[in-house]
Coordinates of C-alpha atoms in Angstrom, one line a residue:
X1 CA -18.1 -91.0 -118.6
X2 CA -15.3 -89.0 -115.6
X3 CA -14.3 -86.9 -118.4
X4 CA -17.6 -86.2 -119.6
X5 CA -19.0 -85.1 -116.7
X6 CA -15.3 -82.6 -116.3
X7 CA -16.5 -81.6 -119.6
X8 CA -19.6 -81.5 -118.5
X9 CA -18.8 -79.2 -115.5
X10 CA -16.2 -76.4 -117.0
X11 CA -19.2 -76.1 -119.7
X12 CA -21.3 -75.1 -117.3
X13 CA -18.9 -72.7 -115.8
X14 CA -18.5 -71.2 -118.6
X15 CA -22.0 -70.9 -119.9
X16 CA -23.0 -69.3 -116.2
X17 CA -20.7 -66.8 -116.6
X18 CA -22.0 -65.4 -120.9
X19 CA -23.6 -63.0 -121.7
X20 CA -26.3 -64.8 -121.9
X21 CA -27.1 -65.2 -118.4
X22 CA -27.1 -61.6 -117.6
X23 CA -30.8 -60.9 -117.3
X24 CA -31.2 -62.8 -114.3
X25 CA -28.7 -61.8 -112.6
X26 CA -29.9 -59.0 -111.1
X27 CA -32.7 -61.3 -110.0
X28 CA -30.2 -63.2 -108.1
X29 CA -28.6 -60.9 -106.4
X30 CA -31.5 -59.1 -105.2
X31 CA -32.9 -62.4 -104.5
X32 CA -30.3 -63.1 -101.7
X33 CA -30.1 -60.2 -100.5
X34 CA -33.8 -58.7 -98.8
X35 CA -35.7 -62.9 -97.7
X36 CA -38.2 -62.0 -94.9
X37 CA -35.7 -59.8 -92.5
X38 CA -37.8 -58.6 -89.5
X39 CA -36.6 -54.8 -90.0
X40 CA -34.6 -52.7 -87.7
X41 CA -35.4 -52.3 -84.3
X42 CA -38.0 -54.8 -83.7
X43 CA -38.6 -57.0 -80.9
X44 CA -36.2 -60.9 -81.2
X45 CA -39.3 -63.6 -82.2
X46 CA -39.9 -65.6 -79.4
X47 CA -38.7 -68.3 -78.0
X48 CA -40.1 -72.1 -76.7
X49 CA -37.8 -73.3 -73.2
X50 CA -37.6 -76.3 -73.2
X51 CA -39.1 -78.5 -70.8
X52 CA -35.8 -78.6 -68.2
X53 CA -35.6 -74.9 -68.5
X54 CA -39.4 -74.5 -67.4
X55 CA -39.2 -76.5 -64.9
X56 CA -35.9 -74.2 -63.3
X57 CA -37.4 -71.0 -63.6
X58 CA -39.9 -70.1 -60.6
X59 CA -42.2 -67.4 -60.2
X60 CA -39.6 -64.5 -59.1
X61 CA -41.3 -63.3 -55.1
X62 CA -40.4 -67.5 -54.8
X63 CA -36.1 -67.3 -56.1
X64 CA -33.2 -66.5 -53.5
X65 CA -31.4 -63.3 -55.4
X66 CA -28.0 -63.0 -55.7
X67 CA -25.3 -63.5 -53.9
X68 CA -21.9 -61.2 -54.9
X69 CA -19.6 -61.8 -55.6
X70 CA -20.9 -65.2 -57.3
X71 CA -19.7 -66.1 -60.5
X72 CA -21.8 -64.2 -63.7
X73 CA -22.8 -67.1 -66.9
X74 CA -23.6 -69.1 -64.8
X75 CA -26.8 -71.6 -66.4
X76 CA -30.0 -71.3 -65.1
X77 CA -31.2 -73.3 -62.4
X78 CA -27.1 -74.0 -61.7
X79 CA -26.9 -74.9 -57.6
X80 CA -24.5 -72.1 -55.2
X81 CA -24.4 -74.0 -51.6
X82 CA -28.6 -73.5 -50.9
X83 CA -28.3 -70.5 -53.3
X84 CA -30.6 -71.0 -57.7
X85 CA -29.1 -69.0 -59.2
X86 CA -31.3 -68.4 -61.8
X87 CA -29.6 -66.4 -65.4
X88 CA -31.0 -63.8 -67.0
X89 CA -32.7 -65.6 -71.2
X90 CA -29.7 -65.6 -73.3
X91 CA -30.9 -63.6 -76.8
X92 CA -31.3 -65.5 -79.8
X93 CA -30.0 -65.9 -82.1
X94 CA -30.8 -64.0 -85.8
X95 CA -32.2 -67.1 -87.9
X96 CA -28.8 -67.5 -91.7
X97 CA -30.4 -65.8 -93.9
X98 CA -30.2 -69.2 -96.7
X99 CA -32.8 -67.6 -100.1
X100 CA -29.0 -67.6 -102.3
X101 CA -29.1 -71.6 -101.3
X102 CA -32.9 -71.8 -102.3
X103 CA -33.3 -69.5 -105.5
X104 CA -30.1 -71.2 -106.4
X105 CA -30.8 -75.0 -106.0
X106 CA -34.2 -74.3 -107.4
X107 CA -33.2 -73.4 -110.9
X108 CA -31.0 -75.7 -111.1
X109 CA -33.8 -78.3 -110.6
X110 CA -35.7 -76.5 -112.6
X111 CA -33.7 -76.1 -115.5
X112 CA -31.7 -80.1 -115.2
X113 CA -35.2 -81.3 -115.8
X114 CA -37.6 -79.4 -117.7
X115 CA -34.5 -79.2 -119.6
X116 CA -34.1 -83.7 -120.0
X117 CA -37.9 -84.4 -119.6
X118 CA -39.8 -81.3 -120.2
X119 CA -40.4 -82.3 -124.3
X120 CA -41.5 -85.9 -123.0
X121 CA -44.4 -84.3 -120.2
X122 CA -45.5 -82.0 -123.0
X123 CA -46.9 -84.0 -125.1
X124 CA -47.6 -86.8 -123.5
X125 CA -50.3 -84.6 -121.8
X126 CA -51.0 -82.5 -125.3
X127 CA -50.1 -78.7 -123.3
X128 CA -48.3 -76.4 -125.6
X129 CA -45.2 -76.0 -126.5
X130 CA -44.1 -72.8 -124.6
X131 CA -47.1 -73.5 -120.9
X132 CA -42.9 -73.6 -119.3
X133 CA -42.5 -70.3 -120.0
X134 CA -45.7 -68.7 -119.3
X135 CA -45.3 -70.6 -116.6
X136 CA -41.9 -69.3 -115.3
X137 CA -42.9 -65.8 -116.5
X138 CA -45.9 -66.2 -114.1
X139 CA -44.2 -67.6 -110.6
X140 CA -41.8 -64.5 -111.7
X141 CA -44.6 -61.9 -111.3
X142 CA -46.1 -63.5 -108.7
X143 CA -42.3 -64.2 -107.0
X144 CA -41.7 -60.1 -107.4
X145 CA -46.0 -59.2 -105.8
X146 CA -45.1 -61.7 -102.9
X147 CA -41.9 -58.5 -102.3
X148 CA -43.7 -55.9 -102.7
X149 CA -47.5 -57.4 -100.7
X150 CA -46.3 -59.6 -97.5
X151 CA -49.7 -61.9 -97.4
X152 CA -48.6 -63.5 -101.5
X153 CA -45.1 -63.8 -99.7
X154 CA -46.8 -65.9 -97.2
X155 CA -48.6 -67.4 -99.8
X156 CA -46.3 -69.3 -100.7
X157 CA -44.2 -70.4 -98.9
X158 CA -47.3 -72.0 -97.0
X159 CA -46.1 -75.4 -99.3
X160 CA -43.9 -75.2 -96.4
X161 CA -45.4 -74.7 -93.5
X162 CA -45.2 -78.3 -92.7
X163 CA -41.1 -79.1 -93.1
X164 CA -39.8 -79.7 -89.2
X165 CA -36.6 -77.9 -90.5
X166 CA -36.4 -74.0 -88.6
X167 CA -36.5 -71.3 -91.4
X168 CA -36.9 -73.9 -94.0
X169 CA -40.8 -72.5 -95.3
X170 CA -38.7 -68.9 -94.5
X171 CA -37.4 -70.1 -98.2
X172 CA -40.0 -71.1 -99.2
X173 CA -40.1 -68.9 -102.1
X174 CA -37.1 -68.0 -102.7
X175 CA -37.0 -72.1 -103.7
X176 CA -40.2 -71.1 -105.9
X177 CA -37.8 -68.4 -107.8
X178 CA -35.3 -70.5 -108.2
X179 CA -37.5 -73.0 -110.5
X180 CA -39.1 -69.7 -111.7
X181 CA -35.7 -68.6 -112.9
X182 CA -35.0 -71.8 -114.7
X183 CA -37.8 -72.2 -116.5
X184 CA -36.6 -68.8 -118.3
X185 CA -32.9 -69.7 -117.8
X186 CA -32.2 -69.5 -121.9
X187 CA -28.1 -69.7 -121.3
X188 CA -26.2 -69.3 -124.2
X189 CA -26.0 -72.9 -126.5
X190 CA -22.6 -74.8 -127.1
X191 CA -21.9 -78.1 -127.8
X192 CA -22.0 -79.5 -124.6
X193 CA -25.5 -77.9 -124.3
X194 CA -26.2 -78.3 -127.4
X195 CA -25.8 -82.5 -126.4
X196 CA -28.1 -82.5 -123.7
X197 CA -30.8 -81.1 -125.8
X198 CA -30.6 -82.6 -128.2
X199 CA -31.5 -85.8 -126.1
X200 CA -34.6 -84.3 -125.1
X201 CA -36.4 -83.6 -127.5
X202 CA -35.6 -87.0 -128.7
X203 CA -36.1 -88.9 -125.4
X204 CA -32.8 -90.5 -125.8
X205 CA -32.2 -90.1 -122.2
X206 CA -29.4 -92.5 -121.0
X207 CA -26.5 -92.3 -117.6
X208 CA -24.7 -90.5 -119.2
X209 CA -26.5 -87.8 -119.9
X210 CA -28.1 -87.0 -116.7
X211 CA -24.3 -87.1 -115.9
X212 CA -23.6 -84.5 -118.2
X213 CA -26.2 -83.2 -117.4
X214 CA -26.4 -83.0 -113.4
X215 CA -22.0 -82.2 -114.0
X216 CA -23.5 -79.2 -116.4
X217 CA -25.9 -77.9 -113.8
X218 CA -23.5 -77.9 -110.7
X219 CA -21.1 -76.0 -112.8
X220 CA -23.7 -73.5 -113.8
X221 CA -24.9 -73.2 -110.6
X222 CA -21.5 -72.2 -108.6
X223 CA -21.1 -69.1 -110.4
X224 CA -24.8 -68.1 -109.9
X225 CA -24.4 -69.5 -106.2
X226 CA -21.5 -66.6 -105.4
X227 CA -23.0 -63.9 -107.4
X228 CA -26.6 -64.7 -105.2
X229 CA -24.2 -64.6 -101.5
X230 CA -22.1 -61.6 -102.9
X231 CA -25.8 -60.1 -103.4
X232 CA -26.3 -61.5 -99.6
X233 CA -22.9 -60.1 -98.1
X234 CA -24.0 -57.1 -98.7
X235 CA -27.3 -56.8 -97.5
X236 CA -26.1 -57.7 -94.7
X237 CA -23.5 -54.7 -94.4
X238 CA -24.2 -51.9 -95.4
X239 CA -26.7 -50.3 -93.4
X240 CA -29.2 -48.7 -96.2
X241 CA -29.7 -52.5 -97.1
X242 CA -31.4 -53.2 -93.1
X243 CA -32.3 -49.7 -92.1
X244 CA -34.3 -49.5 -95.9
X245 CA -35.5 -53.3 -95.9
X246 CA -38.7 -52.6 -96.9
X247 CA -38.2 -50.4 -99.8
X248 CA -35.1 -52.7 -101.2
X249 CA -37.8 -55.5 -101.0
X250 CA -40.2 -53.7 -102.7
X251 CA -38.0 -52.5 -105.1
X252 CA -36.4 -56.2 -105.8
X253 CA -40.1 -57.2 -106.6
X254 CA -40.2 -54.0 -109.2
X255 CA -37.2 -55.1 -110.5
X256 CA -38.4 -58.9 -111.2
X257 CA -41.8 -58.1 -112.6
X258 CA -39.8 -56.0 -114.9
X259 CA -37.5 -58.2 -115.7
X260 CA -41.0 -60.5 -116.9
X261 CA -42.0 -58.7 -119.6
X262 CA -39.4 -58.0 -120.2
X263 CA -38.7 -61.3 -121.5
X264 CA -42.3 -62.2 -122.2
X265 CA -42.0 -59.2 -124.9
X266 CA -37.8 -60.0 -125.8
X267 CA -36.5 -56.9 -124.6
X268 CA -33.5 -58.5 -123.5
X269 CA -33.2 -59.5 -127.1
X270 CA -31.5 -56.3 -127.6
X271 CA -28.6 -55.8 -124.8
X272 CA -27.5 -59.5 -125.9
X273 CA -26.9 -58.7 -129.0
X274 CA -24.7 -55.8 -128.4
X275 CA -22.7 -57.0 -125.4
X276 CA -20.2 -58.9 -127.2
X277 CA -19.4 -62.8 -126.5
X278 CA -16.4 -62.3 -124.6
X279 CA -17.4 -66.3 -123.6
X280 CA -16.7 -68.3 -127.5
X281 CA -13.6 -69.0 -127.5
X282 CA -13.3 -70.5 -123.9
X283 CA -16.0 -72.8 -124.1
X284 CA -14.9 -73.8 -128.1
X285 CA -11.0 -74.1 -126.3
X286 CA -12.8 -76.6 -123.1
X287 CA -16.1 -78.4 -125.1
X288 CA -15.3 -78.4 -128.9
X289 CA -11.5 -79.6 -128.5
X290 CA -10.3 -82.8 -129.4
X291 CA -11.4 -84.7 -126.8
X292 CA -14.8 -83.6 -125.9
X293 CA -15.5 -83.9 -130.0
X294 CA -15.4 -87.6 -129.3
X295 CA -17.2 -87.9 -125.8
X296 CA -20.4 -85.3 -127.2
X297 CA -19.9 -87.7 -130.1
X298 CA -20.5 -90.3 -128.7
X299 CA -23.7 -89.8 -127.6
X300 CA -25.6 -89.1 -131.6
X301 CA -25.8 -92.0 -133.7
X302 CA -23.1 -93.7 -135.8
X303 CA -25.5 -92.0 -139.6
X304 CA -22.9 -89.6 -142.4
X305 CA -20.0 -89.7 -140.2
X306 CA -18.3 -88.8 -143.7
X307 CA -18.7 -85.0 -142.0
X308 CA -17.4 -85.9 -138.8
X309 CA -13.8 -86.0 -141.4
X310 CA -13.9 -82.0 -142.2
X311 CA -13.1 -79.4 -139.6
X312 CA -15.0 -76.5 -139.2
X313 CA -13.8 -73.3 -140.4
X314 CA -11.0 -74.0 -142.1
X315 CA -10.0 -71.1 -145.5
X316 CA -10.4 -74.0 -147.7
X317 CA -14.4 -75.7 -149.9
X318 CA -13.6 -79.6 -149.9
X319 CA -15.4 -82.5 -149.6
X320 CA -17.5 -83.3 -146.6
X321 CA -19.8 -86.0 -148.1
X322 CA -23.4 -86.0 -149.8
X323 CA -25.6 -83.6 -147.9
X324 CA -27.7 -85.0 -146.2
X325 CA -31.7 -84.8 -145.8
X326 CA -34.0 -82.1 -144.7
X327 CA -36.3 -85.0 -142.8
X328 CA -38.2 -84.7 -139.7
X329 CA -40.6 -81.0 -140.1
X330 CA -43.3 -79.8 -138.5
X331 CA -43.7 -76.9 -141.2
X332 CA -42.3 -74.1 -143.2
X333 CA -42.2 -70.4 -142.9
X334 CA -42.1 -68.2 -146.3
X335 CA -42.2 -70.2 -149.0
X336 CA -45.8 -70.4 -151.0
X337 CA -48.1 -72.5 -149.4
X338 CA -46.2 -73.0 -146.6
X339 CA -44.7 -76.2 -149.2
X340 CA -41.8 -77.5 -148.3
X341 CA -38.7 -77.0 -150.0
X342 CA -36.5 -80.2 -151.8
X343 CA -33.4 -80.2 -151.4
X344 CA -32.3 -82.2 -154.4
X345 CA -34.5 -79.9 -156.4
X346 CA -32.1 -78.0 -155.4
X347 CA -29.3 -79.6 -157.7
X348 CA -27.8 -77.2 -160.3
X349 CA -27.0 -74.5 -156.9
X350 CA -25.5 -73.7 -154.8
X351 CA -27.0 -73.7 -150.8
X352 CA -26.2 -72.5 -147.4
X353 CA -28.3 -74.0 -144.6
X354 CA -28.2 -72.2 -140.7
X355 CA -28.6 -74.2 -138.1
X356 CA -30.7 -71.8 -135.6
X357 CA -33.0 -71.6 -133.0
X358 CA -34.4 -67.7 -133.2
X359 CA -33.9 -67.2 -128.4
X360 CA -30.3 -68.2 -129.0
X361 CA -28.5 -64.4 -129.3
X362 CA -25.7 -65.7 -131.0
X363 CA -27.9 -66.4 -134.0
X364 CA -29.8 -63.5 -133.4
X365 CA -26.6 -61.8 -134.3
X366 CA -24.5 -64.3 -137.0
X367 CA -28.9 -63.5 -139.4
X368 CA -27.5 -59.9 -140.4
X369 CA -25.4 -62.0 -142.6
X370 CA -27.2 -64.4 -144.1
X371 CA -29.5 -62.0 -145.1
X372 CA -27.4 -59.8 -146.8
X373 CA -26.3 -63.5 -148.2
X374 CA -29.6 -63.5 -149.3
X375 CA -30.6 -60.5 -150.8
X376 CA -27.0 -60.4 -152.7
X377 CA -26.3 -63.5 -154.4
X378 CA -29.6 -65.0 -155.1
X379 CA -30.1 -64.5 -158.2
X380 CA -26.6 -65.7 -159.1
X381 CA -28.3 -69.4 -158.2
X382 CA -27.6 -68.8 -153.4
X383 CA -30.1 -70.9 -151.7
X384 CA -30.6 -70.3 -148.2
X385 CA -32.8 -71.9 -145.6
X386 CA -33.0 -72.1 -142.2
X387 CA -33.9 -74.8 -140.1
X388 CA -34.6 -73.6 -136.8
X389 CA -33.6 -75.9 -134.9
X390 CA -35.3 -74.8 -130.8
X391 CA -33.0 -75.3 -128.5
X392 CA -36.3 -75.3 -125.7
X393 CA -39.4 -76.2 -125.7
X394 CA -41.3 -72.6 -125.8
X395 CA -39.3 -72.7 -129.8
X396 CA -41.4 -75.0 -131.5
X397 CA -44.6 -72.5 -131.4
X398 CA -44.9 -72.5 -134.2
X399 CA -46.5 -69.0 -134.5
X400 CA -42.8 -67.5 -132.1
X401 CA -40.8 -68.7 -134.7
X402 CA -43.2 -66.6 -137.5
X403 CA -43.3 -63.3 -135.2
X404 CA -39.4 -63.6 -134.5
X405 CA -38.2 -64.7 -138.1
X406 CA -40.4 -61.3 -139.0
X407 CA -38.9 -59.3 -136.6
X408 CA -35.4 -60.5 -137.1
X409 CA -35.3 -59.9 -140.9
X410 CA -35.9 -63.1 -142.1
X411 CA -37.2 -62.9 -145.7
X412 CA -35.8 -67.2 -146.4
X413 CA -37.5 -70.1 -146.2
X414 CA -37.3 -71.3 -142.8
X415 CA -37.8 -75.8 -141.6
X416 CA -39.1 -75.7 -138.2
X417 CA -36.8 -78.4 -136.7
X418 CA -39.2 -79.2 -134.0
X419 CA -37.9 -83.2 -133.6
X420 CA -33.8 -82.4 -134.3
X421 CA -34.3 -85.1 -137.2
X422 CA -31.6 -83.0 -139.7
X423 CA -29.9 -80.9 -136.5
X424 CA -29.6 -84.8 -136.8
X425 CA -28.8 -86.2 -139.9
X426 CA -25.6 -83.1 -139.7
X427 CA -24.4 -84.6 -137.1
X428 CA -24.2 -80.9 -135.2
X429 CA -23.1 -79.4 -132.6
X430 CA -24.0 -75.6 -132.1
X431 CA -26.2 -72.9 -132.3
X432 CA -26.0 -70.8 -135.1
X433 CA -24.2 -73.3 -137.6
X434 CA -23.5 -72.8 -141.8
X435 CA -22.9 -75.8 -144.3
X436 CA -22.6 -75.1 -147.7
X437 CA -22.9 -77.1 -149.9
X438 CA -22.6 -77.4 -154.0
X439 CA -24.7 -77.9 -157.0
X440 CA -23.3 -81.2 -157.3
X441 CA -25.2 -81.6 -153.8
X442 CA -21.9 -82.3 -151.9
X443 CA -21.5 -80.9 -148.6
X444 CA -18.9 -78.0 -149.3
X445 CA -17.6 -76.8 -145.7
X446 CA -19.6 -75.8 -142.3
X447 CA -19.1 -73.2 -139.3
X448 CA -20.0 -73.3 -136.3
X449 CA -21.0 -70.1 -133.8
X450 CA -20.5 -66.9 -135.0
X451 CA -17.8 -64.9 -137.7
X452 CA -15.6 -65.7 -140.5
X453 CA -18.5 -63.9 -142.2
X454 CA -16.0 -62.4 -145.3
X455 CA -14.0 -66.0 -146.0
X456 CA -17.8 -67.6 -146.0
X457 CA -19.0 -65.2 -148.5
X458 CA -15.7 -66.5 -150.5
X459 CA -16.2 -69.5 -150.7
X460 CA -20.5 -68.8 -151.9
X461 CA -18.8 -67.3 -154.9
X462 CA -16.0 -70.2 -155.6
X463 CA -19.5 -72.1 -155.7
X464 CA -20.3 -70.2 -157.7
X465 CA -18.6 -69.4 -160.1
X466 CA -17.5 -73.3 -160.2
X467 CA -21.5 -74.0 -160.7
X468 CA -21.9 -70.7 -163.3
X469 CA -18.9 -69.4 -165.1
X470 CA -20.4 -67.3 -167.2
X471 CA -22.1 -65.7 -163.7
X472 CA -21.6 -62.2 -163.5
X473 CA -21.6 -61.7 -159.2
X474 CA -21.8 -58.4 -157.6
X475 CA -20.2 -56.8 -155.2
X476 CA -19.2 -58.2 -151.9
X477 CA -21.2 -57.8 -149.1
X478 CA -18.7 -55.4 -147.3
X479 CA -18.4 -57.9 -143.8
X480 CA -15.0 -58.1 -143.0
X481 CA -12.7 -60.6 -140.6
X482 CA -9.5 -60.8 -139.6
X483 CA -7.1 -62.3 -141.6
X484 CA -6.9 -66.6 -140.9
X485 CA -3.5 -65.7 -140.4
X486 CA -1.0 -62.3 -139.6
X487 CA 2.6 -62.7 -139.5
X488 CA 2.7 -66.5 -139.9
X489 CA 1.5 -69.7 -141.2
X490 CA -1.3 -71.3 -139.1
X491 CA -0.4 -74.5 -137.0
X492 CA -1.9 -77.3 -138.3
X493 CA -2.3 -81.0 -137.4
X494 CA -1.8 -84.3 -139.4
X495 CA -5.2 -85.1 -138.6
X496 CA -7.9 -86.6 -140.6
X497 CA -10.3 -85.0 -138.7
X498 CA -8.7 -81.7 -137.9
X499 CA -6.1 -80.6 -140.8
X500 CA -6.4 -77.7 -142.4
X501 CA -5.4 -76.5 -146.3
X502 CA -5.5 -79.7 -147.8
X503 CA -4.8 -80.0 -151.6
X504 CA -4.6 -82.8 -153.6
X505 CA -6.2 -86.0 -153.6
X506 CA -8.7 -86.8 -151.3
X507 CA -7.6 -88.6 -148.2
X508 CA -8.1 -92.2 -147.0
X509 CA -9.1 -92.9 -143.6
X510 CA -6.7 -95.4 -141.7
X511 CA -5.8 -97.1 -145.4
X512 CA -2.3 -96.7 -146.5
X513 CA -3.3 -95.3 -150.1
X514 CA -0.8 -93.3 -152.3
X515 CA -1.3 -90.3 -153.3
X516 CA 0.4 -87.5 -156.2
X517 CA 1.7 -84.7 -155.2
X518 CA 0.6 -81.7 -157.3
X519 CA 2.3 -79.2 -160.1
X520 CA 1.9 -76.4 -157.4
X521 CA 1.7 -76.3 -153.5
X522 CA 0.0 -72.9 -152.7
X523 CA 0.8 -70.8 -148.9
X524 CA -0.9 -72.2 -146.7
X525 CA -1.8 -75.2 -148.0
X526 CA -0.2 -79.8 -148.1
X527 CA -0.4 -82.1 -149.7
X528 CA 0.8 -85.6 -150.4
X529 CA 3.1 -88.0 -152.7
X530 CA 4.1 -91.4 -151.9
X531 CA 1.6 -94.0 -149.5
X532 CA 0.4 -92.4 -146.5
X533 CA -1.7 -93.9 -144.1
X534 CA -4.3 -90.4 -142.7
X535 CA -4.9 -92.1 -138.9
X536 CA -7.4 -90.0 -136.7
X537 CA -3.7 -88.6 -134.8
X538 CA -1.4 -89.0 -136.5
X539 CA 0.1 -89.1 -140.6
X540 CA 2.0 -92.1 -141.3
X541 CA 4.8 -92.8 -143.9
X542 CA 4.8 -95.8 -146.4
X543 CA 6.9 -96.1 -149.7
X544 CA 8.1 -92.8 -151.3
X545 CA 6.5 -90.4 -148.7
X546 CA 6.8 -87.0 -149.0
X547 CA 5.1 -83.8 -147.8
X548 CA 5.4 -80.3 -149.2
X549 CA 3.9 -77.4 -147.0
X550 CA 3.8 -73.9 -148.3
X551 CA 4.5 -71.5 -145.5
X552 CA 5.4 -68.3 -144.3
X553 CA 7.2 -67.8 -141.1
X554 CA 10.9 -68.3 -139.9
X555 CA 10.9 -71.0 -137.9
X556 CA 9.8 -74.7 -139.1
X557 CA 8.9 -77.3 -136.2
X558 CA 6.6 -80.8 -136.4
X559 CA 6.2 -82.6 -134.4
X560 CA 7.9 -87.1 -135.5
X561 CA 8.3 -89.9 -133.7
X562 CA 9.1 -93.7 -134.6
X563 CA 12.1 -94.7 -136.2
X564 CA 14.4 -93.8 -138.6
X565 CA 16.2 -91.1 -141.0
X566 CA 13.3 -87.7 -142.5
X567 CA 15.0 -85.5 -145.2
X568 CA 14.1 -82.0 -144.9
X569 CA 14.8 -79.5 -147.9
X570 CA 13.3 -76.0 -148.7
X571 CA 12.4 -74.9 -151.8
X572 CA 14.0 -78.1 -153.5
X573 CA 17.6 -78.5 -152.0
X574 CA 18.3 -80.2 -148.9
X575 CA 18.9 -78.5 -145.8
X576 CA 18.8 -81.6 -143.1
X577 CA 18.1 -85.1 -142.4
X578 CA 16.9 -86.3 -139.0
X579 CA 17.1 -89.1 -137.4
X580 CA 14.0 -90.3 -135.3
X581 CA 13.8 -92.0 -132.3
X582 CA 11.2 -93.0 -129.1
X583 CA 8.1 -90.7 -128.8
X584 CA 7.2 -88.1 -130.5
X585 CA 9.6 -85.0 -130.4
X586 CA 8.7 -81.6 -131.4
X587 CA 11.7 -81.3 -134.0
X588 CA 13.3 -78.0 -135.5
X589 CA 12.8 -78.0 -139.7
X590 CA 14.2 -74.5 -140.5
X591 CA 15.8 -71.7 -137.9
X592 CA 15.9 -68.2 -140.8
X593 CA 17.1 -64.9 -139.1
X594 CA 13.8 -62.9 -141.2
X595 CA 9.7 -64.5 -142.5
X596 CA 9.7 -65.1 -145.5
X597 CA 8.1 -67.6 -148.1
X598 CA 8.8 -71.2 -149.6
X599 CA 8.1 -74.7 -149.6
X600 CA 9.6 -77.9 -146.8
X601 CA 8.9 -81.2 -148.1
X602 CA 9.6 -83.8 -145.8
X603 CA 10.3 -87.0 -147.1
X604 CA 10.7 -89.8 -143.8
X605 CA 11.2 -93.1 -143.6
X606 CA 8.4 -96.1 -143.8
X607 CA 6.8 -95.5 -140.2
X608 CA 7.9 -93.3 -138.8
X609 CA 5.2 -90.2 -137.7
X610 CA 3.8 -87.1 -138.1
X611 CA 1.4 -84.8 -136.5
X612 CA 1.6 -81.4 -136.2
X613 CA 3.2 -78.8 -137.2
X614 CA 3.9 -75.0 -135.9
X615 CA 5.7 -72.1 -136.5
X616 CA 6.8 -69.3 -135.1

């Protein structure tokens, strides 16, 4: 569980600085600033004297005058011989502004609670699916009005007035603001948030899910709190904030009302789509590495485990098992009469399934590419199906989805996967995610997140040709991506989950199997010969084991473990024999002066473990 908590914490930190949360940052910044402060020059608040002080202070006429030479700063009622000294009343301290903490606390509490239990509560009460969004928008408008009109703010603070702690009631409106923002908070979704959302939508709440949710919320809170505290510090230090507090409160209130309107009419989406997803690389490294993948996969059921054998985004077609069914669909859009699409009836065609949700900015940026493939290749045998798997309750409303699909230019069939049944069938973890299914109904490729559009299109064309060799394909859509490799072959893991570039006989998991080398191994591809056991962390050599790899690089290295010799051949000629001994260690296979294209072959002794190739 500690690993899961760490993954949630880091995932939340990344999410809180992603472009998807930019709309709430100005509100968080300003909400931590003006507060309910007294205007400059106003009298300090009255403080009730203690009983001892009241008893000590007598009318002025009855008190002896302090003699010269007596110490300054004596306590009220302190005796100097027979003389009672009365000090001047101490200046009251200004109340501490805790609004930043209140805003962030409210946001984290409402976001965590309603992400996990919102669907269950809404279903139990029979309320509209987007009721929470409307409540959040109403609270944001109400808070904005409170900043502009003080009587409204006092009304918001009234429920907190009976709390005995001093000044807590003054942060009441800030806490309510945080609650409202939590209902409108739509961060960029990654595997961690996806796991939390799926569990909440399906009512599968466990101790692990609660721990993951709370750690994610804490991670999210840290950057937001820093931002809110920065707003408070600016308000305290910059004279313009102090002398124009009333005007700034009005400006902040107006901004909140404007944000509510922008969110209501999805105006902020266009701004977010225009921004690059600068956190995607960090998110993938933190939330989709081997450890995170194993931890989060443990929260799913064990259906369709064959899909876990394939790695996302590799530049080749592989057999990832039969395509799971499209089940549990609440409604179909863009089909004749709203009729469902039967995946089995599409055998003979190539199918692209795109998992998306309309408020996800990453999904919005990928949709034009999906639509371009649909319009270009539909007459050549491609069928596109959009599976709308909602991240939040308001995305379950069919009217909302239909309206946004039309605005976003989606014309192909869309399945409303409100219970995330199909999402679970495909063991999905990302918005967006693309799955390619061949004419025989086998998943051959999938890609999580944005990017690799040119590569995906090439694979679509390959499957279309395989389905119908006589088809005449139109010109490519021209969507370009950086090449997979530039100057060298990419790092390649010998893992039945993460291997890329493999060609040859299908891999058999965790069982000694005889493989046959193909006649030719292309560039950036590898193949096995002889007996190998393909495991999750490494491949173990058996009798007659061989491995051929077509590469482009100056240096080739391989992590090996065990005891015994490993013969190295380049283009069929023996160049060296490595003696492997002990725990996993990086062994250099080739060190050339310049990069070249060649085929390296290794012939390890039985029992040798091979982990990963690196190229330089």
